[in-house]
C-alpha cells in the first residue's frame, strides 16, 4: 500500500520543478496510542506514522511534503452496528477457555458495550475529505490533520504516563 505507491511515484515527485509535491498518508489516531484487542490494526498505524515522519525529513530536501491524516472514529462501516455484530460473532466462535483467560463473560460484555462509548464520538467522514482537499490546495498545508470529535481523547491519552493511561482506558472500557 503506502510504501509501494510512494516508491512507484517518488521519481516523478522528485522531478517536479519548484517543489510543491505532496505525499498524503491516511493513518488513524490509533497510531498515537495502543488499544487492547486491536494489536494488528494499531501496529500498522504506528508503522505508517513512523515511516511517514522519517519520509517527511528525508524528502524535505526535494521540496516534497509528507502529510498525515489522523482521523478519530468516523461514521463508517468500521464503527457501525454491523461491526459490533461481527465482533459478537467472532467472540462466539472463540473457545470458552480463551474467553475465560481474558475475563469470561465480563470481557465479552465490556467489548460489546464499548460501542456505547465509541458511537457518540463518531463524526462525519466529510471532515476527512475536506482535510484532503485542503492539504492538496493550500499553499501552506499542515503536516498533520487530526480529525474528529474524539480526537482530543486519543491525543490526551498519548501524552499520559503509561500507568495512568492504562488506568483511564481500563475505566472507560
N, C-alpha and C. Protein backbone atom coordinates (compact mmCIF):
# COMPACT_ATOMS: atom_id res chain seq x y z
N UNK A 1 0.76 -1.19 0.00
CA UNK A 1 0.00 0.00 0.00
C UNK A 1 0.82 1.27 0.00
N UNK A 2 0.98 1.86 1.16
CA UNK A 2 1.62 3.17 1.28
C UNK A 2 3.04 3.17 0.69
N UNK A 3 3.83 2.19 1.08
CA UNK A 3 5.24 2.18 0.67
C UNK A 3 5.37 1.88 -0.82
N UNK A 4 4.64 0.89 -1.30
CA UNK A 4 4.72 0.53 -2.72
C UNK A 4 4.30 1.71 -3.61
N UNK A 5 3.23 2.38 -3.23
CA UNK A 5 2.75 3.51 -4.03
C UNK A 5 3.75 4.66 -4.00
N UNK A 6 4.31 4.93 -2.84
CA UNK A 6 5.30 6.00 -2.73
C UNK A 6 6.53 5.69 -3.57
N UNK A 7 7.02 4.45 -3.48
CA UNK A 7 8.20 4.06 -4.27
C UNK A 7 7.92 4.20 -5.77
N UNK A 8 6.71 3.89 -6.17
CA UNK A 8 6.34 3.95 -7.59
C UNK A 8 6.36 5.40 -8.12
N UNK A 9 5.85 6.32 -7.33
CA UNK A 9 5.70 7.69 -7.81
C UNK A 9 6.82 8.64 -7.36
N UNK A 10 7.66 8.23 -6.45
CA UNK A 10 8.71 9.11 -5.93
C UNK A 10 9.62 9.69 -7.01
N UNK A 11 10.05 8.93 -8.01
CA UNK A 11 10.88 9.54 -9.06
C UNK A 11 10.18 10.70 -9.78
N UNK A 12 8.88 10.57 -10.00
CA UNK A 12 8.14 11.67 -10.63
C UNK A 12 8.04 12.88 -9.72
N UNK A 13 7.81 12.64 -8.44
CA UNK A 13 7.70 13.74 -7.49
C UNK A 13 9.02 14.50 -7.36
N UNK A 14 10.13 13.77 -7.40
CA UNK A 14 11.44 14.41 -7.30
C UNK A 14 11.74 15.27 -8.53
N UNK A 15 11.23 14.89 -9.69
CA UNK A 15 11.48 15.65 -10.92
C UNK A 15 10.66 16.93 -11.00
N UNK A 16 9.64 17.04 -10.19
CA UNK A 16 8.77 18.21 -10.19
C UNK A 16 9.60 19.45 -9.88
N UNK A 17 9.62 20.41 -10.79
CA UNK A 17 10.41 21.62 -10.54
C UNK A 17 9.67 22.56 -9.60
N UNK A 18 10.43 23.24 -8.78
CA UNK A 18 9.86 24.21 -7.87
C UNK A 18 9.25 23.62 -6.61
N UNK A 19 9.41 22.34 -6.41
CA UNK A 19 8.84 21.71 -5.22
C UNK A 19 7.33 21.67 -5.28
N UNK A 20 6.72 21.60 -4.13
CA UNK A 20 5.26 21.60 -4.08
C UNK A 20 4.62 20.23 -4.19
N UNK A 21 5.43 19.20 -4.38
CA UNK A 21 4.86 17.84 -4.42
C UNK A 21 4.47 17.43 -3.01
N UNK A 22 3.45 16.59 -2.93
CA UNK A 22 2.95 16.16 -1.62
C UNK A 22 2.62 14.68 -1.63
N UNK A 23 2.96 14.05 -0.53
CA UNK A 23 2.55 12.66 -0.29
C UNK A 23 1.58 12.72 0.88
N UNK A 24 0.38 12.19 0.67
CA UNK A 24 -0.65 12.22 1.70
C UNK A 24 -0.88 10.81 2.20
N UNK A 25 -0.71 10.61 3.49
CA UNK A 25 -0.90 9.29 4.09
C UNK A 25 -2.01 9.32 5.14
N UNK A 26 -2.91 8.37 5.00
CA UNK A 26 -4.00 8.21 5.96
C UNK A 26 -3.57 7.18 6.99
N UNK A 27 -3.62 7.58 8.25
CA UNK A 27 -3.42 6.58 9.30
C UNK A 27 -4.65 6.63 10.19
N UNK A 28 -4.48 6.85 11.44
CA UNK A 28 -5.58 6.89 12.40
C UNK A 28 -4.99 7.38 13.70
N UNK A 29 -5.85 7.87 14.56
CA UNK A 29 -5.34 8.24 15.88
C UNK A 29 -4.88 7.01 16.66
N UNK A 30 -5.23 5.84 16.18
CA UNK A 30 -4.72 4.61 16.80
C UNK A 30 -3.21 4.53 16.66
N UNK A 31 -2.64 5.32 15.78
CA UNK A 31 -1.19 5.39 15.64
C UNK A 31 -0.52 6.20 16.73
N UNK A 32 -1.30 6.75 17.65
CA UNK A 32 -0.76 7.55 18.75
C UNK A 32 -0.75 6.82 20.08
N UNK A 33 -1.51 5.72 20.18
CA UNK A 33 -1.62 5.02 21.45
C UNK A 33 -1.86 3.54 21.16
N UNK A 34 -2.16 2.78 22.16
CA UNK A 34 -2.46 1.36 21.95
C UNK A 34 -3.90 1.08 22.37
N UNK A 35 -4.47 0.06 21.77
CA UNK A 35 -5.85 -0.32 22.06
C UNK A 35 -5.90 -1.84 22.18
N UNK A 36 -6.27 -2.33 23.36
CA UNK A 36 -6.32 -3.77 23.58
C UNK A 36 -7.26 -4.42 22.57
N UNK A 37 -6.85 -5.56 22.06
CA UNK A 37 -7.68 -6.30 21.12
C UNK A 37 -7.55 -5.82 19.68
N UNK A 38 -6.75 -4.80 19.46
CA UNK A 38 -6.59 -4.28 18.10
C UNK A 38 -5.12 -4.19 17.71
N UNK A 39 -4.33 -5.14 18.17
CA UNK A 39 -2.88 -5.03 18.00
C UNK A 39 -2.44 -4.95 16.54
N UNK A 40 -3.04 -5.72 15.66
CA UNK A 40 -2.62 -5.69 14.25
C UNK A 40 -2.92 -4.32 13.63
N UNK A 41 -4.11 -3.81 13.89
CA UNK A 41 -4.52 -2.51 13.35
C UNK A 41 -3.63 -1.40 13.90
N UNK A 42 -3.46 -1.37 15.22
CA UNK A 42 -2.67 -0.33 15.86
C UNK A 42 -1.21 -0.38 15.41
N UNK A 43 -0.67 -1.58 15.30
CA UNK A 43 0.71 -1.74 14.85
C UNK A 43 0.90 -1.16 13.46
N UNK A 44 -0.03 -1.43 12.56
CA UNK A 44 0.08 -0.92 11.20
C UNK A 44 0.04 0.60 11.19
N UNK A 45 -0.77 1.20 12.05
CA UNK A 45 -0.87 2.67 12.10
C UNK A 45 0.40 3.29 12.69
N UNK A 46 0.95 2.67 13.73
CA UNK A 46 2.22 3.15 14.29
C UNK A 46 3.32 3.07 13.24
N UNK A 47 3.33 2.00 12.49
CA UNK A 47 4.38 1.81 11.47
C UNK A 47 4.30 2.88 10.39
N UNK A 48 3.12 3.15 9.88
CA UNK A 48 2.97 4.15 8.83
C UNK A 48 3.27 5.55 9.38
N UNK A 49 2.90 5.81 10.62
CA UNK A 49 3.20 7.12 11.23
C UNK A 49 4.71 7.31 11.31
N UNK A 50 5.42 6.31 11.84
CA UNK A 50 6.87 6.41 11.95
C UNK A 50 7.55 6.55 10.60
N UNK A 51 7.10 5.75 9.65
CA UNK A 51 7.67 5.79 8.31
C UNK A 51 7.41 7.16 7.67
N UNK A 52 6.21 7.68 7.84
CA UNK A 52 5.87 8.98 7.26
C UNK A 52 6.70 10.10 7.87
N UNK A 53 6.93 10.03 9.18
CA UNK A 53 7.76 11.05 9.83
C UNK A 53 9.18 11.02 9.28
N UNK A 54 9.73 9.84 9.11
CA UNK A 54 11.08 9.72 8.53
C UNK A 54 11.10 10.21 7.09
N UNK A 55 10.08 9.81 6.34
CA UNK A 55 9.98 10.20 4.94
C UNK A 55 9.88 11.72 4.81
N UNK A 56 9.13 12.35 5.70
CA UNK A 56 8.98 13.81 5.68
C UNK A 56 10.36 14.48 5.81
N UNK A 57 11.16 13.97 6.73
CA UNK A 57 12.51 14.53 6.92
C UNK A 57 13.40 14.22 5.72
N UNK A 58 13.35 12.99 5.23
CA UNK A 58 14.19 12.57 4.10
C UNK A 58 13.88 13.36 2.82
N UNK A 59 12.62 13.65 2.59
CA UNK A 59 12.22 14.25 1.31
C UNK A 59 12.13 15.76 1.33
N UNK A 60 12.31 16.36 2.49
CA UNK A 60 12.20 17.83 2.57
C UNK A 60 13.24 18.50 1.66
N UNK A 61 14.39 17.90 1.48
CA UNK A 61 15.44 18.49 0.62
C UNK A 61 15.01 18.57 -0.84
N UNK A 62 13.99 17.78 -1.21
CA UNK A 62 13.48 17.80 -2.58
C UNK A 62 12.23 18.69 -2.69
N UNK A 63 11.85 19.32 -1.58
CA UNK A 63 10.65 20.15 -1.59
C UNK A 63 9.36 19.33 -1.58
N UNK A 64 9.47 18.07 -1.18
CA UNK A 64 8.30 17.19 -1.12
C UNK A 64 7.80 17.17 0.31
N UNK A 65 6.52 17.47 0.48
CA UNK A 65 5.90 17.45 1.80
C UNK A 65 5.21 16.11 2.02
N UNK A 66 5.31 15.60 3.23
CA UNK A 66 4.60 14.38 3.61
C UNK A 66 3.59 14.79 4.67
N UNK A 67 2.33 14.52 4.38
CA UNK A 67 1.22 14.98 5.22
C UNK A 67 0.46 13.77 5.75
N UNK A 68 0.21 13.78 7.04
CA UNK A 68 -0.52 12.69 7.70
C UNK A 68 -1.93 13.12 8.06
N UNK A 69 -2.86 12.21 7.88
CA UNK A 69 -4.24 12.40 8.31
C UNK A 69 -4.50 11.39 9.42
N UNK A 70 -4.93 11.90 10.56
CA UNK A 70 -5.15 11.07 11.74
C UNK A 70 -6.59 11.24 12.23
N UNK A 71 -7.53 10.61 11.54
CA UNK A 71 -8.92 10.74 12.00
C UNK A 71 -9.21 9.88 13.21
N UNK A 72 -10.15 10.36 14.01
CA UNK A 72 -10.70 9.55 15.09
C UNK A 72 -11.77 8.65 14.48
N UNK A 73 -12.77 8.32 15.25
CA UNK A 73 -13.85 7.46 14.76
C UNK A 73 -14.76 8.25 13.83
N UNK A 74 -14.96 7.74 12.64
CA UNK A 74 -15.86 8.34 11.67
C UNK A 74 -17.07 7.43 11.48
N UNK A 75 -18.15 8.01 11.03
CA UNK A 75 -19.37 7.23 10.78
C UNK A 75 -19.18 6.43 9.49
N UNK A 76 -18.45 5.34 9.64
CA UNK A 76 -18.17 4.44 8.52
C UNK A 76 -18.54 3.03 8.95
N UNK A 77 -18.50 2.08 8.03
CA UNK A 77 -18.81 0.69 8.42
C UNK A 77 -17.94 0.14 9.54
N UNK A 78 -16.75 0.73 9.74
CA UNK A 78 -15.88 0.26 10.80
C UNK A 78 -16.51 0.43 12.18
N UNK A 79 -17.31 1.46 12.36
CA UNK A 79 -17.88 1.73 13.69
C UNK A 79 -19.41 1.70 13.68
N UNK A 80 -19.98 0.86 12.88
CA UNK A 80 -21.43 0.75 12.85
C UNK A 80 -21.89 -0.45 13.68
N UNK A 81 -23.19 -0.59 13.78
CA UNK A 81 -23.76 -1.75 14.47
C UNK A 81 -23.25 -3.04 13.84
N UNK A 82 -23.05 -3.03 12.53
CA UNK A 82 -22.58 -4.23 11.83
C UNK A 82 -21.23 -4.68 12.36
N UNK A 83 -20.37 -3.73 12.66
CA UNK A 83 -19.06 -4.07 13.20
C UNK A 83 -19.22 -4.82 14.52
N UNK A 84 -20.11 -4.34 15.37
CA UNK A 84 -20.29 -4.98 16.66
C UNK A 84 -20.98 -6.34 16.54
N UNK A 85 -21.81 -6.51 15.52
CA UNK A 85 -22.38 -7.84 15.25
C UNK A 85 -21.26 -8.80 14.84
N UNK A 86 -20.35 -8.30 14.02
CA UNK A 86 -19.21 -9.12 13.59
C UNK A 86 -18.34 -9.48 14.78
N UNK A 87 -18.07 -8.51 15.65
CA UNK A 87 -17.28 -8.79 16.85
C UNK A 87 -17.98 -9.83 17.71
N UNK A 88 -19.29 -9.69 17.87
CA UNK A 88 -20.05 -10.64 18.67
C UNK A 88 -19.95 -12.05 18.10
N UNK A 89 -20.08 -12.17 16.78
CA UNK A 89 -19.95 -13.49 16.14
C UNK A 89 -18.55 -14.05 16.35
N UNK A 90 -17.54 -13.18 16.23
CA UNK A 90 -16.16 -13.62 16.43
C UNK A 90 -15.95 -14.11 17.85
N UNK A 91 -16.49 -13.36 18.82
CA UNK A 91 -16.35 -13.76 20.22
C UNK A 91 -17.07 -15.09 20.47
N UNK A 92 -18.19 -15.29 19.80
CA UNK A 92 -18.93 -16.55 19.96
C UNK A 92 -18.15 -17.74 19.41
N UNK A 93 -17.26 -17.47 18.45
CA UNK A 93 -16.50 -18.56 17.84
C UNK A 93 -15.22 -18.91 18.61
N UNK A 94 -14.87 -18.06 19.59
CA UNK A 94 -13.66 -18.30 20.39
C UNK A 94 -13.99 -19.32 21.49
N UNK A 95 -13.02 -20.16 21.78
CA UNK A 95 -13.25 -21.20 22.79
C UNK A 95 -13.53 -20.57 24.15
N UNK A 96 -14.31 -21.29 24.95
CA UNK A 96 -14.63 -20.84 26.32
C UNK A 96 -13.35 -20.62 27.11
N UNK A 97 -12.39 -21.50 26.91
CA UNK A 97 -11.12 -21.40 27.63
C UNK A 97 -10.43 -20.07 27.35
N UNK A 98 -10.39 -19.69 26.09
CA UNK A 98 -9.75 -18.42 25.72
C UNK A 98 -10.52 -17.24 26.28
N UNK A 99 -11.83 -17.27 26.14
CA UNK A 99 -12.66 -16.18 26.69
C UNK A 99 -12.41 -16.05 28.19
N UNK A 100 -12.34 -17.19 28.89
CA UNK A 100 -12.12 -17.17 30.34
C UNK A 100 -10.75 -16.60 30.70
N UNK A 101 -9.74 -16.84 29.84
CA UNK A 101 -8.41 -16.27 30.08
C UNK A 101 -8.45 -14.75 30.09
N UNK A 102 -9.39 -14.17 29.34
CA UNK A 102 -9.49 -12.71 29.23
C UNK A 102 -10.60 -12.12 30.09
N UNK A 103 -11.19 -12.91 30.96
CA UNK A 103 -12.18 -12.36 31.88
C UNK A 103 -13.58 -12.89 31.68
N UNK A 104 -13.73 -13.88 30.84
CA UNK A 104 -15.02 -14.54 30.67
C UNK A 104 -16.10 -13.64 30.09
N UNK A 105 -17.32 -13.85 30.56
CA UNK A 105 -18.47 -13.10 30.05
C UNK A 105 -18.32 -11.60 30.26
N UNK A 106 -17.64 -11.23 31.35
CA UNK A 106 -17.42 -9.80 31.61
C UNK A 106 -16.62 -9.17 30.46
N UNK A 107 -15.61 -9.89 29.97
CA UNK A 107 -14.81 -9.42 28.83
C UNK A 107 -15.70 -9.25 27.61
N UNK A 108 -16.50 -10.27 27.31
CA UNK A 108 -17.39 -10.20 26.15
C UNK A 108 -18.34 -9.02 26.28
N UNK A 109 -18.94 -8.87 27.46
CA UNK A 109 -19.90 -7.78 27.66
C UNK A 109 -19.25 -6.41 27.53
N UNK A 110 -18.06 -6.25 28.12
CA UNK A 110 -17.36 -4.96 28.03
C UNK A 110 -17.00 -4.64 26.58
N UNK A 111 -16.55 -5.65 25.85
CA UNK A 111 -16.19 -5.45 24.46
C UNK A 111 -17.40 -4.98 23.66
N UNK A 112 -18.51 -5.63 23.86
CA UNK A 112 -19.72 -5.26 23.12
C UNK A 112 -20.31 -3.94 23.59
N UNK A 113 -20.13 -3.62 24.86
CA UNK A 113 -20.64 -2.35 25.38
C UNK A 113 -19.80 -1.16 24.93
N UNK A 114 -18.58 -1.42 24.45
CA UNK A 114 -17.72 -0.32 24.03
C UNK A 114 -18.35 0.47 22.89
N UNK A 115 -19.32 -0.13 22.18
CA UNK A 115 -19.99 0.61 21.12
C UNK A 115 -20.70 1.85 21.67
N UNK A 116 -21.15 1.78 22.92
CA UNK A 116 -21.83 2.93 23.52
C UNK A 116 -20.85 4.04 23.84
N UNK A 117 -19.58 3.70 24.04
CA UNK A 117 -18.55 4.70 24.27
C UNK A 117 -18.08 5.28 22.94
N UNK A 118 -17.93 4.43 21.95
CA UNK A 118 -17.38 4.83 20.65
C UNK A 118 -18.39 5.59 19.81
N UNK A 119 -19.60 5.07 19.70
CA UNK A 119 -20.57 5.63 18.75
C UNK A 119 -20.81 7.13 18.92
N UNK A 120 -20.96 7.65 20.14
CA UNK A 120 -21.19 9.11 20.27
C UNK A 120 -20.01 9.96 19.80
N UNK A 121 -18.84 9.38 19.70
CA UNK A 121 -17.67 10.16 19.27
C UNK A 121 -17.44 10.09 17.77
N UNK A 122 -18.30 9.37 17.06
CA UNK A 122 -18.12 9.29 15.61
C UNK A 122 -18.46 10.62 14.97
N UNK A 123 -17.83 10.86 13.84
CA UNK A 123 -18.02 12.13 13.16
C UNK A 123 -18.25 11.90 11.66
N UNK A 124 -18.61 12.95 10.99
CA UNK A 124 -18.91 12.92 9.56
C UNK A 124 -17.62 12.67 8.77
N UNK A 125 -17.58 11.64 7.92
CA UNK A 125 -16.38 11.36 7.13
C UNK A 125 -16.00 12.50 6.18
N UNK A 126 -16.93 13.42 5.93
CA UNK A 126 -16.60 14.57 5.08
C UNK A 126 -15.51 15.43 5.70
N UNK A 127 -15.33 15.35 7.01
CA UNK A 127 -14.20 16.05 7.65
C UNK A 127 -12.88 15.62 7.02
N UNK A 128 -12.78 14.33 6.77
CA UNK A 128 -11.55 13.78 6.19
C UNK A 128 -11.41 14.25 4.74
N UNK A 129 -12.51 14.16 4.00
CA UNK A 129 -12.49 14.59 2.60
C UNK A 129 -12.10 16.06 2.50
N UNK A 130 -12.70 16.90 3.33
CA UNK A 130 -12.38 18.33 3.31
C UNK A 130 -10.93 18.59 3.68
N UNK A 131 -10.40 17.83 4.62
CA UNK A 131 -8.99 17.98 5.00
C UNK A 131 -8.07 17.59 3.84
N UNK A 132 -8.43 16.52 3.12
CA UNK A 132 -7.65 16.12 1.95
C UNK A 132 -7.61 17.24 0.92
N UNK A 133 -8.77 17.81 0.65
CA UNK A 133 -8.84 18.90 -0.33
C UNK A 133 -7.98 20.06 0.15
N UNK A 134 -8.08 20.40 1.43
CA UNK A 134 -7.27 21.48 1.98
C UNK A 134 -5.79 21.19 1.82
N UNK A 135 -5.38 19.97 2.12
CA UNK A 135 -3.96 19.60 2.03
C UNK A 135 -3.46 19.67 0.59
N UNK A 136 -4.33 19.39 -0.35
CA UNK A 136 -3.93 19.44 -1.77
C UNK A 136 -3.90 20.86 -2.31
N UNK A 137 -4.81 21.69 -1.87
CA UNK A 137 -4.99 23.01 -2.46
C UNK A 137 -4.27 24.14 -1.71
N UNK A 138 -4.03 23.95 -0.44
CA UNK A 138 -3.45 25.02 0.39
C UNK A 138 -2.00 25.29 0.00
N UNK A 139 -1.62 26.56 0.07
CA UNK A 139 -0.22 26.91 -0.16
C UNK A 139 0.65 26.47 1.01
N UNK A 140 0.07 26.44 2.19
CA UNK A 140 0.79 26.02 3.40
C UNK A 140 -0.03 24.98 4.16
N UNK A 141 -0.05 23.76 3.67
CA UNK A 141 -0.84 22.74 4.37
C UNK A 141 -0.17 22.35 5.69
N UNK A 142 -0.97 21.83 6.59
CA UNK A 142 -0.44 21.32 7.85
C UNK A 142 0.35 20.04 7.57
N UNK A 143 1.25 19.68 8.47
CA UNK A 143 1.96 18.40 8.36
C UNK A 143 1.07 17.26 8.85
N UNK A 144 0.15 17.61 9.77
CA UNK A 144 -0.77 16.62 10.34
C UNK A 144 -2.17 17.22 10.42
N UNK A 145 -3.13 16.40 10.08
CA UNK A 145 -4.53 16.77 10.22
C UNK A 145 -5.16 15.79 11.21
N UNK A 146 -5.43 16.25 12.42
CA UNK A 146 -6.08 15.43 13.45
C UNK A 146 -7.56 15.77 13.38
N UNK A 147 -8.39 14.74 13.12
CA UNK A 147 -9.78 15.00 12.78
C UNK A 147 -10.75 14.22 13.65
N UNK A 148 -11.86 14.85 14.00
CA UNK A 148 -12.94 14.17 14.69
C UNK A 148 -13.16 14.62 16.11
N UNK A 149 -14.40 14.38 16.57
CA UNK A 149 -14.82 14.78 17.92
C UNK A 149 -13.97 14.16 19.02
N UNK A 150 -13.68 12.89 18.89
CA UNK A 150 -12.96 12.18 19.95
C UNK A 150 -11.45 12.30 19.87
N UNK A 151 -10.97 13.11 18.94
CA UNK A 151 -9.53 13.22 18.72
C UNK A 151 -8.79 13.66 19.97
N UNK A 152 -9.35 14.62 20.68
CA UNK A 152 -8.68 15.15 21.88
C UNK A 152 -8.43 14.04 22.89
N UNK A 153 -9.36 13.07 22.96
CA UNK A 153 -9.19 11.99 23.94
C UNK A 153 -7.99 11.12 23.59
N UNK A 154 -7.87 10.74 22.31
CA UNK A 154 -6.73 9.92 21.89
C UNK A 154 -5.43 10.69 22.07
N UNK A 155 -5.43 11.96 21.70
CA UNK A 155 -4.22 12.75 21.86
C UNK A 155 -3.84 12.87 23.33
N UNK A 156 -4.83 13.12 24.18
CA UNK A 156 -4.56 13.23 25.61
C UNK A 156 -3.97 11.93 26.15
N UNK A 157 -4.56 10.80 25.74
CA UNK A 157 -4.05 9.51 26.21
C UNK A 157 -2.60 9.30 25.81
N UNK A 158 -2.23 9.76 24.64
CA UNK A 158 -0.87 9.51 24.16
C UNK A 158 0.18 10.27 24.95
N UNK A 159 -0.23 11.29 25.69
CA UNK A 159 0.73 12.08 26.47
C UNK A 159 0.78 11.70 27.95
N UNK A 160 -0.14 10.86 28.38
CA UNK A 160 -0.16 10.46 29.79
C UNK A 160 0.95 9.44 30.09
N UNK A 161 1.42 9.42 31.33
CA UNK A 161 2.33 8.32 31.72
C UNK A 161 1.57 7.00 31.52
N UNK A 162 2.25 5.97 31.13
CA UNK A 162 1.58 4.70 30.79
C UNK A 162 0.74 4.13 31.92
N UNK A 163 1.22 4.22 33.16
CA UNK A 163 0.45 3.67 34.27
C UNK A 163 -0.90 4.37 34.39
N UNK A 164 -0.94 5.69 34.15
CA UNK A 164 -2.18 6.45 34.24
C UNK A 164 -3.05 6.20 33.01
N UNK A 165 -2.42 6.18 31.86
CA UNK A 165 -3.14 5.90 30.61
C UNK A 165 -3.86 4.57 30.69
N UNK A 166 -3.17 3.55 31.18
CA UNK A 166 -3.77 2.22 31.29
C UNK A 166 -4.97 2.21 32.22
N UNK A 167 -4.87 2.96 33.32
CA UNK A 167 -6.00 3.03 34.26
C UNK A 167 -7.20 3.73 33.63
N UNK A 168 -6.94 4.81 32.90
CA UNK A 168 -8.03 5.56 32.24
C UNK A 168 -8.72 4.68 31.21
N UNK A 169 -7.94 4.01 30.38
CA UNK A 169 -8.51 3.15 29.34
C UNK A 169 -9.31 2.02 29.98
N UNK A 170 -8.78 1.42 31.01
CA UNK A 170 -9.47 0.33 31.69
C UNK A 170 -10.82 0.80 32.26
N UNK A 171 -10.83 2.01 32.80
CA UNK A 171 -12.07 2.56 33.36
C UNK A 171 -13.10 2.86 32.28
N UNK A 172 -12.61 3.29 31.11
CA UNK A 172 -13.52 3.62 30.00
C UNK A 172 -14.10 2.38 29.36
N UNK A 173 -13.28 1.35 29.28
CA UNK A 173 -13.73 0.13 28.62
C UNK A 173 -14.16 -0.85 29.67
